[in-house]
Short mmCIF file of C-alpha atoms in Angstrom, two decimals:
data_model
loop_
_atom_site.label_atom_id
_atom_site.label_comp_id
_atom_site.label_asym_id
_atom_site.label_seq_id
_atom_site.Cartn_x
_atom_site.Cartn_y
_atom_site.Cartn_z
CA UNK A 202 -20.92 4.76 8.09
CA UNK A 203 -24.75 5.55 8.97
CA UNK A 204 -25.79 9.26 8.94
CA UNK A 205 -25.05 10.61 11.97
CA UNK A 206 -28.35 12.92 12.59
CA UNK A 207 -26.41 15.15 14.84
CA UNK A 208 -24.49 16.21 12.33
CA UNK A 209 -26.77 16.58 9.65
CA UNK A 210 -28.79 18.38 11.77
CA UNK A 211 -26.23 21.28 12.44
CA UNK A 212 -25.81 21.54 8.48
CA UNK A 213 -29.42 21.76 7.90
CA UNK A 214 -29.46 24.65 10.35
CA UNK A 215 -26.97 26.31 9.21
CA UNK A 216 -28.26 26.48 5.79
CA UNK A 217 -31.55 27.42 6.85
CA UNK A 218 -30.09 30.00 8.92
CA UNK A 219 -28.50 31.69 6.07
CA UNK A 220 -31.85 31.80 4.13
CA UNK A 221 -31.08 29.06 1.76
CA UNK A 222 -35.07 28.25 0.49
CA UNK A 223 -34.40 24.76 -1.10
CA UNK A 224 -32.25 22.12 0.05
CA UNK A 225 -31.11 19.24 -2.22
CA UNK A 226 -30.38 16.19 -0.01
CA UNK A 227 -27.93 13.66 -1.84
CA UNK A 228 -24.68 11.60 -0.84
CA UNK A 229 -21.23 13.62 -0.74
CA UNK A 230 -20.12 11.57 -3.53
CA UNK A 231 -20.74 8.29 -5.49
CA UNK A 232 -21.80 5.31 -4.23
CA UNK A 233 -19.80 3.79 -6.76
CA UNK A 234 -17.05 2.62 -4.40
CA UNK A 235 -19.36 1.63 -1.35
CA UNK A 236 -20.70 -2.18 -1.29
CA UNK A 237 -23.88 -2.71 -1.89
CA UNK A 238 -25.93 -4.36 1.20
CA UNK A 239 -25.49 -4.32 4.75
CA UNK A 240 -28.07 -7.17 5.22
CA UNK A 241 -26.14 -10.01 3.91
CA UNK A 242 -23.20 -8.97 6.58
CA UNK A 243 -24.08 -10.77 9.48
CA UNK A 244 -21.10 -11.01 11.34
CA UNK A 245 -20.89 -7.56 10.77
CA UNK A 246 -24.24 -6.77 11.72
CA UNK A 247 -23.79 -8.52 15.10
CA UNK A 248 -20.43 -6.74 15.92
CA UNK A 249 -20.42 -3.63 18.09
CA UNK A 250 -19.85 -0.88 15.09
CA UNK A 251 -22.40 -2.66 13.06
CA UNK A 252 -25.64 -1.11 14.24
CA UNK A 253 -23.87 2.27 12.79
CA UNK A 254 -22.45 1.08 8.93
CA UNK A 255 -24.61 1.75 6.31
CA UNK A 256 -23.94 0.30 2.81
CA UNK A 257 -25.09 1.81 -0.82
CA UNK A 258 -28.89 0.36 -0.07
CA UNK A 259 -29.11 1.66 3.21
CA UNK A 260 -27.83 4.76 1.98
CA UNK A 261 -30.51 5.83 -0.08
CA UNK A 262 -32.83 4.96 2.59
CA UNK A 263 -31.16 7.49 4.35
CA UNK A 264 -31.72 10.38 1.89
CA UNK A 265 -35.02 9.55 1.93
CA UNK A 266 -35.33 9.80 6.03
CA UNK A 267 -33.03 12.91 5.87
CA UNK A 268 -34.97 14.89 3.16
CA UNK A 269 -38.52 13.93 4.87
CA UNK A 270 -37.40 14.43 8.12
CA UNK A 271 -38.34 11.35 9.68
CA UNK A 272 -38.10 11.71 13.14
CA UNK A 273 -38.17 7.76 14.13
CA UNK A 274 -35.19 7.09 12.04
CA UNK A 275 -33.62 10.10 12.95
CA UNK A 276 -33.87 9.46 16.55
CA UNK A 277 -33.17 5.81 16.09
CA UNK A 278 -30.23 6.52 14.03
CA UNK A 279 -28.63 8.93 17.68
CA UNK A 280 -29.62 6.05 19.77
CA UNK A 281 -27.01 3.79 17.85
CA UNK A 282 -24.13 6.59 17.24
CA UNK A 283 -24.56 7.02 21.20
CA UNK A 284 -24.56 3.27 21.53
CA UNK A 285 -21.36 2.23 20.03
CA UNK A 286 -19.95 5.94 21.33
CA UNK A 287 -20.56 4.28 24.37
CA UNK A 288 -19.35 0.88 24.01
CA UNK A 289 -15.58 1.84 22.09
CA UNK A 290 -12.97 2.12 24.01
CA UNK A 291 -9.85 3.22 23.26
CA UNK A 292 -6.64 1.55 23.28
CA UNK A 293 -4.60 3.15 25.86
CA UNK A 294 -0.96 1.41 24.75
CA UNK A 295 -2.12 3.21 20.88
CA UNK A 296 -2.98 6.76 22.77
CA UNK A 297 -0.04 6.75 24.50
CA UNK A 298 2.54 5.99 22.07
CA UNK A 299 0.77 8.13 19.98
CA UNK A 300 1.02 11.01 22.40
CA UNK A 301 4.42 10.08 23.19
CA UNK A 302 5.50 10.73 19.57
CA UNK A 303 8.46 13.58 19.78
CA UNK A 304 10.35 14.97 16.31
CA UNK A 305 13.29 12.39 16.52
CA UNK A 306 10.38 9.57 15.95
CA UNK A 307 10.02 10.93 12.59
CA UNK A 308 13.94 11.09 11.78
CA UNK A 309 16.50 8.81 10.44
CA UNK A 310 19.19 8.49 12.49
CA UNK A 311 21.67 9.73 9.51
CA UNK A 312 21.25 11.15 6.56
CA UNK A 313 21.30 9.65 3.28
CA UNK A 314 24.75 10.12 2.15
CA UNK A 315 26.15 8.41 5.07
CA UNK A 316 23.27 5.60 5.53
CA UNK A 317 23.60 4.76 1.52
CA UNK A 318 27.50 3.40 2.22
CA UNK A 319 26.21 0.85 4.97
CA UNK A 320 23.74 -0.28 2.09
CA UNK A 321 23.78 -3.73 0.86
CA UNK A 322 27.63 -4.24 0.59
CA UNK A 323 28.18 -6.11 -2.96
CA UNK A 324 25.40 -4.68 -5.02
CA UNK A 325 26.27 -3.87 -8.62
CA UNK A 326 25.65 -0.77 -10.21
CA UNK A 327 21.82 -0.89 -11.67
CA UNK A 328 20.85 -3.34 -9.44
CA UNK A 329 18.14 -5.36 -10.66
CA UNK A 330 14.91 -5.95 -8.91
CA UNK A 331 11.08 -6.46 -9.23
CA UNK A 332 8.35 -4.03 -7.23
CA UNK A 333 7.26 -7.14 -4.98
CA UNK A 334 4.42 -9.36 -6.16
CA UNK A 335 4.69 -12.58 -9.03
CA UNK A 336 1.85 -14.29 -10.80
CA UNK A 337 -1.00 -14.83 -8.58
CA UNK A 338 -1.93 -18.51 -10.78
CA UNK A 339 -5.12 -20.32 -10.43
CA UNK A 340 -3.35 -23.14 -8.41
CA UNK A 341 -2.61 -20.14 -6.14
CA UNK A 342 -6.34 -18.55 -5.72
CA UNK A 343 -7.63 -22.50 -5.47
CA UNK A 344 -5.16 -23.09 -2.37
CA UNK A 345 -6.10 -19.66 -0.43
CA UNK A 346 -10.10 -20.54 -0.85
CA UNK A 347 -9.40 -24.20 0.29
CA UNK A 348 -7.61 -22.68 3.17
CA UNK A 349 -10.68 -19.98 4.16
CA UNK A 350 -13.02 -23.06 3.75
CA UNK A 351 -11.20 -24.78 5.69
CA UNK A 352 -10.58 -27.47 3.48
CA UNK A 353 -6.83 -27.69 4.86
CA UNK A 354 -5.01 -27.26 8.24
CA UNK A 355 -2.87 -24.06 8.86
CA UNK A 356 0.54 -26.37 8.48
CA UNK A 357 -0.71 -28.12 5.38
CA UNK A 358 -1.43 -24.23 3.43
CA UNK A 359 1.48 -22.84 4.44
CA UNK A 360 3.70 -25.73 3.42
CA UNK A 361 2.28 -24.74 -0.47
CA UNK A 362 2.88 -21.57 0.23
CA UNK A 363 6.53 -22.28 0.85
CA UNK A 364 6.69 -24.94 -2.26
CA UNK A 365 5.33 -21.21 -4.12
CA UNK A 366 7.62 -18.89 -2.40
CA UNK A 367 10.69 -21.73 -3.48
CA UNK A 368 9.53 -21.50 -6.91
CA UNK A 369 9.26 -18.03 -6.87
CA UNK A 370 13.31 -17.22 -5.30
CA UNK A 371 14.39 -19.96 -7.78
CA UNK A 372 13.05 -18.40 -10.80
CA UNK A 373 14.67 -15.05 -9.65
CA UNK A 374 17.36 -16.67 -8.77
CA UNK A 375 17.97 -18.47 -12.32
CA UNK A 376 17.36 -15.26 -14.08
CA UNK A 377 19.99 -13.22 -12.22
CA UNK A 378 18.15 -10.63 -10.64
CA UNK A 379 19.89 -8.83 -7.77
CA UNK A 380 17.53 -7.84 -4.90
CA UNK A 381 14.46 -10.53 -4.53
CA UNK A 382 11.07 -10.64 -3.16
CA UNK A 383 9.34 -13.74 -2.02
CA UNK A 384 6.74 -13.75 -4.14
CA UNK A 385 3.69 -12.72 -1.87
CA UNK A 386 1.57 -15.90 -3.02
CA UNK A 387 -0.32 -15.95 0.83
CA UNK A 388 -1.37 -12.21 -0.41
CA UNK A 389 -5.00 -11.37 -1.78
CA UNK A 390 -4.66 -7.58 -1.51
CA UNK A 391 -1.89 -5.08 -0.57
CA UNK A 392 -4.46 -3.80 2.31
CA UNK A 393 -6.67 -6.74 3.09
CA UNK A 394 -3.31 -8.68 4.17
CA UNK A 395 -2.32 -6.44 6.29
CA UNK A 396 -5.64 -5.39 7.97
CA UNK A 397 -6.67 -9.13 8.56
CA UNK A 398 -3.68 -9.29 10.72
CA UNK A 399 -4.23 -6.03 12.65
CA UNK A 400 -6.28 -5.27 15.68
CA UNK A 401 -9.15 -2.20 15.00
CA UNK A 402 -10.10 -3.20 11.54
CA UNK A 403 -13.58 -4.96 10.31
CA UNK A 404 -13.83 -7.04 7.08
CA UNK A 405 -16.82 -7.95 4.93
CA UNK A 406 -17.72 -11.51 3.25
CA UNK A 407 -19.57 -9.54 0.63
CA UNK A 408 -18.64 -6.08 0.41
CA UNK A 409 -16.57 -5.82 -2.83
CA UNK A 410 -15.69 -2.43 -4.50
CA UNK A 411 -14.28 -1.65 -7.74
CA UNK A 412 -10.48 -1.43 -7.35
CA UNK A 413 -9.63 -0.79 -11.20
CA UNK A 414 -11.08 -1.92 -14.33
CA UNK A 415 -12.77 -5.28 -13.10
CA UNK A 416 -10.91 -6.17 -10.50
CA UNK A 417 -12.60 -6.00 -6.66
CA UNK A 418 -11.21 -5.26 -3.61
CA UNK A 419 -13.14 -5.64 0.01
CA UNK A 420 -11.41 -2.38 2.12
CA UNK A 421 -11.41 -2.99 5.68
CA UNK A 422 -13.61 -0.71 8.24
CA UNK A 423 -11.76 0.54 11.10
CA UNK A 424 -13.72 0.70 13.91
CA UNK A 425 -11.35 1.26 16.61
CA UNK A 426 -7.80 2.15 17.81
CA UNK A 427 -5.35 -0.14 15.69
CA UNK A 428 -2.43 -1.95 16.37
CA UNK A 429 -0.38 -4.95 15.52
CA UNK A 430 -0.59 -7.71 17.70
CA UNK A 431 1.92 -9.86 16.25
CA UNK A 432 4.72 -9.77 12.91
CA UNK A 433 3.17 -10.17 9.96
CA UNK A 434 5.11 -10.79 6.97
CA UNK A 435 8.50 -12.15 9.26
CA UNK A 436 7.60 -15.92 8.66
CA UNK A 437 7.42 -16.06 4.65
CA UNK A 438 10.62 -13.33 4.72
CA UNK A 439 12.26 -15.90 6.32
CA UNK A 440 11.15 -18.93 4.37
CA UNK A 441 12.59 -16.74 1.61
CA UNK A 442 16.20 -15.51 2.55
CA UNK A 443 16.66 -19.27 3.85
CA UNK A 444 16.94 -20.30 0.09
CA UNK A 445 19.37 -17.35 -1.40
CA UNK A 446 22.46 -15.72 0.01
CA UNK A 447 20.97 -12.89 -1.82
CA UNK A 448 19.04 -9.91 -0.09
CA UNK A 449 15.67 -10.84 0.13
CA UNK A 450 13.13 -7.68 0.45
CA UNK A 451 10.50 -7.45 3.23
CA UNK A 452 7.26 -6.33 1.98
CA UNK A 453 4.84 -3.90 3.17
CA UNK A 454 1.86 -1.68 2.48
CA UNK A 455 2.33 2.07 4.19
CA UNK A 456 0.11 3.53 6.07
CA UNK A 457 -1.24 6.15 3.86
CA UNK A 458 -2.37 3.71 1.41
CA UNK A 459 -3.86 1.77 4.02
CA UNK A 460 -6.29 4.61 5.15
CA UNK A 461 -6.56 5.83 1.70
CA UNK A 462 -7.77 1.95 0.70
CA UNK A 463 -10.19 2.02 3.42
CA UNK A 464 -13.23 3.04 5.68
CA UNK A 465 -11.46 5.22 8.40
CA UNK A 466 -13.51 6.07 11.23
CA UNK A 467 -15.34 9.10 11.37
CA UNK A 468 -15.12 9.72 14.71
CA UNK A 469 -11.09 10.97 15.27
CA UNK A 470 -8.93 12.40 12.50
CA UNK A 471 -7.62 10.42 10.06
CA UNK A 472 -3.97 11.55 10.78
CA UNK A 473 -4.67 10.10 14.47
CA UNK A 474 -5.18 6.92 12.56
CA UNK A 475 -3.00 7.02 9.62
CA UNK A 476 -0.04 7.68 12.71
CA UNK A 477 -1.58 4.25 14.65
CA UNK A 478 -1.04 2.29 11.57
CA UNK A 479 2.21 4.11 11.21
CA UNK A 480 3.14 2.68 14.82
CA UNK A 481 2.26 -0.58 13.96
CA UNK A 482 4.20 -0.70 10.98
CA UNK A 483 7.57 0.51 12.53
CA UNK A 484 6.65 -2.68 14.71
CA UNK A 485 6.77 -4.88 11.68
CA UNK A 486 10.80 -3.22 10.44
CA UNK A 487 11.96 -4.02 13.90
CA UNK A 488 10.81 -7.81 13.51
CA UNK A 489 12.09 -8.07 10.12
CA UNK A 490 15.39 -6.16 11.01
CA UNK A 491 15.78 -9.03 13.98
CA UNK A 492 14.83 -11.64 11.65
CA UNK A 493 18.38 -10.30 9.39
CA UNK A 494 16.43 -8.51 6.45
CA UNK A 495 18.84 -5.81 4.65
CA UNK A 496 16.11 -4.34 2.53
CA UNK A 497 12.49 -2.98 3.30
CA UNK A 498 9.98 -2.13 0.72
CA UNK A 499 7.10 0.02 2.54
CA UNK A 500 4.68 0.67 -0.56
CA UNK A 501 2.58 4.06 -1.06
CA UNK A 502 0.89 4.02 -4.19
CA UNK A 503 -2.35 6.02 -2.57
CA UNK A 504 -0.02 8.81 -1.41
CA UNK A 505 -1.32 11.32 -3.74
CA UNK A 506 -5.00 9.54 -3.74
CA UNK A 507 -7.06 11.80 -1.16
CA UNK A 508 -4.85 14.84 -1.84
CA UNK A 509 -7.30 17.88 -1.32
CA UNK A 510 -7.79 20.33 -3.62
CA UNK A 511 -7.61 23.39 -2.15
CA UNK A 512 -3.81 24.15 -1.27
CA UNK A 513 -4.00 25.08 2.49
CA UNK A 514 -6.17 21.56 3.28
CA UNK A 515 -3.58 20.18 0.69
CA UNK A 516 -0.19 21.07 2.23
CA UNK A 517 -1.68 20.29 5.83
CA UNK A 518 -2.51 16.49 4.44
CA UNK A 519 0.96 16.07 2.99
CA UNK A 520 2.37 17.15 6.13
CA UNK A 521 0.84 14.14 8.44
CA UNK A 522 0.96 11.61 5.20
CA UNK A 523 4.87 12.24 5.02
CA UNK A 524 4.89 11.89 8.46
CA UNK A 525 2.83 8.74 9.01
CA UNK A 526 5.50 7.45 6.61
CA UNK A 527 8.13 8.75 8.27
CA UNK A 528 7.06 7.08 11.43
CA UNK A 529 7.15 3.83 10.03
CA UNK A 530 10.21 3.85 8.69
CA UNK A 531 12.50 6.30 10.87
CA UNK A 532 13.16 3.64 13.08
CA UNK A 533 15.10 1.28 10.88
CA UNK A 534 18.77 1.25 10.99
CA UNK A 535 20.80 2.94 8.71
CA UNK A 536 22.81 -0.05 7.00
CA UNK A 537 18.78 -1.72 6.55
CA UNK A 538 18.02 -0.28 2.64
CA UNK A 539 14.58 1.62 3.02
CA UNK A 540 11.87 0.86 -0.51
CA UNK A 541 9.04 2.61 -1.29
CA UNK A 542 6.52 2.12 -4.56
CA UNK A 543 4.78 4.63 -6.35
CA UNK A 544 2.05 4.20 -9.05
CA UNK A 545 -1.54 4.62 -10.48
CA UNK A 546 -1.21 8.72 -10.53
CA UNK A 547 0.42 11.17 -11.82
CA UNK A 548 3.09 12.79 -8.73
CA UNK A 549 4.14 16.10 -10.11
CA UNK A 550 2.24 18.52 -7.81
CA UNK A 551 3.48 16.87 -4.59
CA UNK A 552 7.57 16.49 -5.08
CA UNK A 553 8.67 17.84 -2.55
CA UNK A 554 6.48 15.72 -0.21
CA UNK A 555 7.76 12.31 -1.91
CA UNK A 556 11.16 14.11 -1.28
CA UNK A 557 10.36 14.47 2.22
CA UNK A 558 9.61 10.62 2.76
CA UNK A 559 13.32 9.98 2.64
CA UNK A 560 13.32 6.81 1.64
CA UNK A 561 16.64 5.35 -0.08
CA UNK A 562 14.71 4.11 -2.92
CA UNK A 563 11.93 5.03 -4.87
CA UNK A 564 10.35 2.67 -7.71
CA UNK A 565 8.07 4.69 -9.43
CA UNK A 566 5.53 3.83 -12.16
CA UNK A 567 6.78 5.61 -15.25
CA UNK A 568 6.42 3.49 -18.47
CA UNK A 569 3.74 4.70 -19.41
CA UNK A 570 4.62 8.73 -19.06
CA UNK A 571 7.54 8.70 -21.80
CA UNK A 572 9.52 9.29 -18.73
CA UNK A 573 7.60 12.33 -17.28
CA UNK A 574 7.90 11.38 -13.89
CA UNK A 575 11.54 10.41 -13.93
CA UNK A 576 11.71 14.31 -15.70
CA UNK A 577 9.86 15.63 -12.45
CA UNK A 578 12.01 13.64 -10.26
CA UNK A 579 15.28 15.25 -11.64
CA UNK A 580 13.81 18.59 -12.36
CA UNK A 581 13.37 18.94 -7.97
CA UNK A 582 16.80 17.77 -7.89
CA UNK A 583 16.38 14.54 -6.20
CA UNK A 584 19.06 12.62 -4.88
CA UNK A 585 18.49 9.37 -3.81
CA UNK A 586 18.07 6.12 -5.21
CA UNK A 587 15.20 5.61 -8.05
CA UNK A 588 14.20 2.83 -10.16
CA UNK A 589 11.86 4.40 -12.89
CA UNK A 590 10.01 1.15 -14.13
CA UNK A 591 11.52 -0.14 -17.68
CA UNK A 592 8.71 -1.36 -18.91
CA UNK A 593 4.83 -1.38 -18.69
CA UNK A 594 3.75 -4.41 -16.82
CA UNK A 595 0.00 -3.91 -17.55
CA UNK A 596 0.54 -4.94 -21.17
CA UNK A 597 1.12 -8.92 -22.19
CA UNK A 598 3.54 -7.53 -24.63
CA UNK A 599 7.29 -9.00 -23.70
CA UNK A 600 9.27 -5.59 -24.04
CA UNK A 601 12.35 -6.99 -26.35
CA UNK A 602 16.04 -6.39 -24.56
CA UNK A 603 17.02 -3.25 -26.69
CA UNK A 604 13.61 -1.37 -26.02
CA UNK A 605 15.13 -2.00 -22.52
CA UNK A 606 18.28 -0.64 -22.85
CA UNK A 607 17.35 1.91 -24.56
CA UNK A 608 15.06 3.15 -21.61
CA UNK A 609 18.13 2.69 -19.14
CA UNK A 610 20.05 5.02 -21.15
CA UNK A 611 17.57 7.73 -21.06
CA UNK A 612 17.11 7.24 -17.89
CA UNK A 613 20.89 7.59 -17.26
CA UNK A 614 20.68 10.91 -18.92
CA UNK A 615 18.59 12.28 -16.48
CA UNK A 616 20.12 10.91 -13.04
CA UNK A 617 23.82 9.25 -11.76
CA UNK A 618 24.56 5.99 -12.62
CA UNK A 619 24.90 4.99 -8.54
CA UNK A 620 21.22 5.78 -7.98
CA UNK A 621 19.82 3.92 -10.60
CA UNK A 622 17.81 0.78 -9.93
CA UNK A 623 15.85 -0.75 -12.49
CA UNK A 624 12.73 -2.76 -12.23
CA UNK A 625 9.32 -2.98 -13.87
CA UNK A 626 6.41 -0.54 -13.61
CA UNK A 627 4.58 -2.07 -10.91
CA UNK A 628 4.20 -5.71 -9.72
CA UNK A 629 3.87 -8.82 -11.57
CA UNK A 630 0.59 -10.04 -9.60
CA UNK A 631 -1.60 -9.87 -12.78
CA UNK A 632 0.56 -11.43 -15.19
CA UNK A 633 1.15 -14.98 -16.44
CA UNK A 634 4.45 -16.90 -15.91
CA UNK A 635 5.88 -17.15 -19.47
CA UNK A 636 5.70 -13.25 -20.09
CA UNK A 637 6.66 -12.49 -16.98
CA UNK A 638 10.19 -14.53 -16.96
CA UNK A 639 10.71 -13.61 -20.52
CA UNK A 640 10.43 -9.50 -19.67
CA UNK A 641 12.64 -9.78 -16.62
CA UNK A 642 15.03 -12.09 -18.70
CA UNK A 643 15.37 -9.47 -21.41
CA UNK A 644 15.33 -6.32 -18.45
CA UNK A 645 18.30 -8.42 -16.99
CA UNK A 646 20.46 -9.13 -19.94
CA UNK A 647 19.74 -5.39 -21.32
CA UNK A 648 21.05 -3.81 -17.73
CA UNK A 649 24.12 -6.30 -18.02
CA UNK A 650 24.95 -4.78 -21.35
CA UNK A 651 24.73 -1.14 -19.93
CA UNK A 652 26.66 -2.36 -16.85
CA UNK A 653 29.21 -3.31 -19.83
CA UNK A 654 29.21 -0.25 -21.55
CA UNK A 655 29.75 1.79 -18.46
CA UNK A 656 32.83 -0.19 -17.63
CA UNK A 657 33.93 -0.19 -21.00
CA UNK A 658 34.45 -3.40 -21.57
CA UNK A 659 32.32 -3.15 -25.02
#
């Protein structure tokens, strides 16, 4: 967002006011993870919240007007924050539900004892899954940019996307997994999906950030209240449990990691918004519960991501995150089997928080830690379904079936055999094909021989 001279201004006066002599004017952080130039934007630029974004260019021109005082761009700079104050207005179906929200909102309707023997009737012990995404193959990325240029008609990319998600159940299927995913081929990003398909969010044709290592992201800008205005994800979960009488999961991002992944407005809190996007999520489980999906996978990998340091701003923030979580998913019923992910951090100082999400099962990165996490995990006494990934999916290396087993049985050493799911690290997106079936091949045979072994059969 551009500077907002008002409140500069009171921070420049305060300062002064307490004698400070010399004032350093720089950005509150790095630019590193803002895009670079506003000027190429120009649908942007002509939309209502454009006159008030600023990208890393514009940015330092800002410091500059700031530190000189420059009283034309400063007064320019109001005119446009009073502009689009001016023009936004909110959504009064978002404010009300939002004002409507009472404690039961946030509540399953049982607990998890009682919800966990509705659950998927039929599942083996250690059931086998993956986190949610497959391969994302150049014949993929080639049909999406066809589709943006439009190259091809609605029907004709979603009938390839279909032919993918096929493939996709049918390789699952073949290797004997036990809970599937469809794939999520149609997906570029775990927030971009979502926020191209939700009212209140802005996207860029050029405003790519680093996401990790080399790999780009473009985070949405929310601008105004959001909502859903239609399902999202219902038509390829459909596609998908049309071709396998077993339980397909529906796949979302939560909200948390949504706001985390983004540029929230500045203008209202970002619980107000992180509980909108909650709203419009608990939208999306009612659509897929119609549509007859068993299992929901609501992902949160950014819970932990804007935690605050100091620990009465940081118990306040885990307090609404939890709870924007909680809002999305309360709602479901208590025979549908309630997902989350967890990855790219390290979760020990907020436990009891991931505790407090309730969810009936929690995949959590963990490969890579020599089982640290699963240790935290059992050390808070946690009682609910986990799936501690088996092996690390960010390495090409196809982990052989006893390095697999091996990890299920120190895993069974630290939790009960009934809570145990087991599934890679993270998801499969960046991988190729032939290491990918080969590593779930060898997780699947090694969790049959365990399954073996438990009923003594070996």
């Amino acid at each position: 967002w551009k500077v907002n001279p008002t409140l500069v201004g009171g921070i420049l006066a305060e300062l002064s006011a307490a004698g400070v002599a010399t004032i350093r004017i720089q950005p509150s952080s790095s630019l590193q993870f803002v895009p670079w130039n506003l000027e190429s934007e120009t649908a942007l630029l002509s939309h209502i919240a454009g006159p008030v974004l600023a990208y890393s260019k514009q940015k330092l021109a800002e410091i500059v007007a700031v530190a000189k005082n420059d009283a034309a761009f400063l007064e320019d700079a109001t005119a446009k924050w009073n502009a689009y104050a001016s023009a936004l207005a909110a959504d009064p179906t978002v404010a009300n539900r939002v004002a409507a929200l009472a404690e039961t909102d946030f509540k399953r309707k049982e607990k998890f004892a009682d919800r966990i023997k509705q659950q998927l009737p039929g599942l083996p012990i250690l059931p086998t899954t993956t986190i949610g995404s497959f391969p994302q193959t150049k014949e993929i990325r080639s049909l999406r940019n066809q589709f943006k240029r439009n190259k091809i008609t609605q029907a004709e990319y979603e009938a390839k996307i279909d032919q993918q998600i096929a493939l996709m159940i049918g390789i699952q299927e073949a290797l004997g997994l036990d809970i599937l995913v469809h794939g999520e081929p149609e997906r570029t990003d775990m927030v971009e999906f979502f926020g191209q398909q939700m009212d209140g969010m802005l996207f860029s044709q050029n405003g790519w950030v680093q996401s990790f290592g080399s790999r780009c992201v473009r985070p949405p800008t929310f601008w105004s209240d959001i909502s859903r205005p239609s399902p999202m994800t219902v038509r390829e979960y459909k596609v998908a449990q049309a071709l396998t009488k077993k339980p397909v999961k529906g796949m979302l991002t939560g909200p948390v990691t949504i706001l985390n992944w983004s540029f929230p407005r500045v203008d209202i809190p970002r619980k107000v918004q992180a509980m909108q996007i909650g709203l419009a999520l608990r939208d999306e489980i009612a659509d897929l519960e119609k549509a007859g999906c068993q299992v929901i996978q609501v992902d949160e990998p950014a819970l932990r991501e804007a935690m605050p340091l100091r620990p009465a701003a940081r118990d306040e923030y885990l307090t609404w995150t939890v709870d924007s979580f909680r809002l999305a998913t309360a709602g479901a019923k208590s025979s549908t089997q309630i997902h989350t992910h967890m990855c790219y951090c390290e979760f020990e100082d907020c436990m009891e928080a991931i505790d407090r999400l309730d969810t009936d099962v929690n995949s959590i990165e963990n490969a890579r830690s020599d089982d640290a996490t699963l240790k935290a995990f059992r050390d808070i006494g946690y009682g609910k379904g986990l799936g501690p990934g088996t092996y690390d999916i960010h390495s090409p290396v196809v982990p052989p079936t006893d390095f697999i087993a091996s990890k299920i049985k120190s895993f069974l050493e630290c939790m009960q055999t009934e809570h145990l799911f087991i599934n890679p690290d993270c998801g499969l997106k960046t991988r190729g094909w032939s290491e990918t079936i080969d590593a779930l091949r060898n997780m699947v045979t090694a969790t049959k021989a365990i399954r073996a072994e438990i009923a003594g059969t070996i």
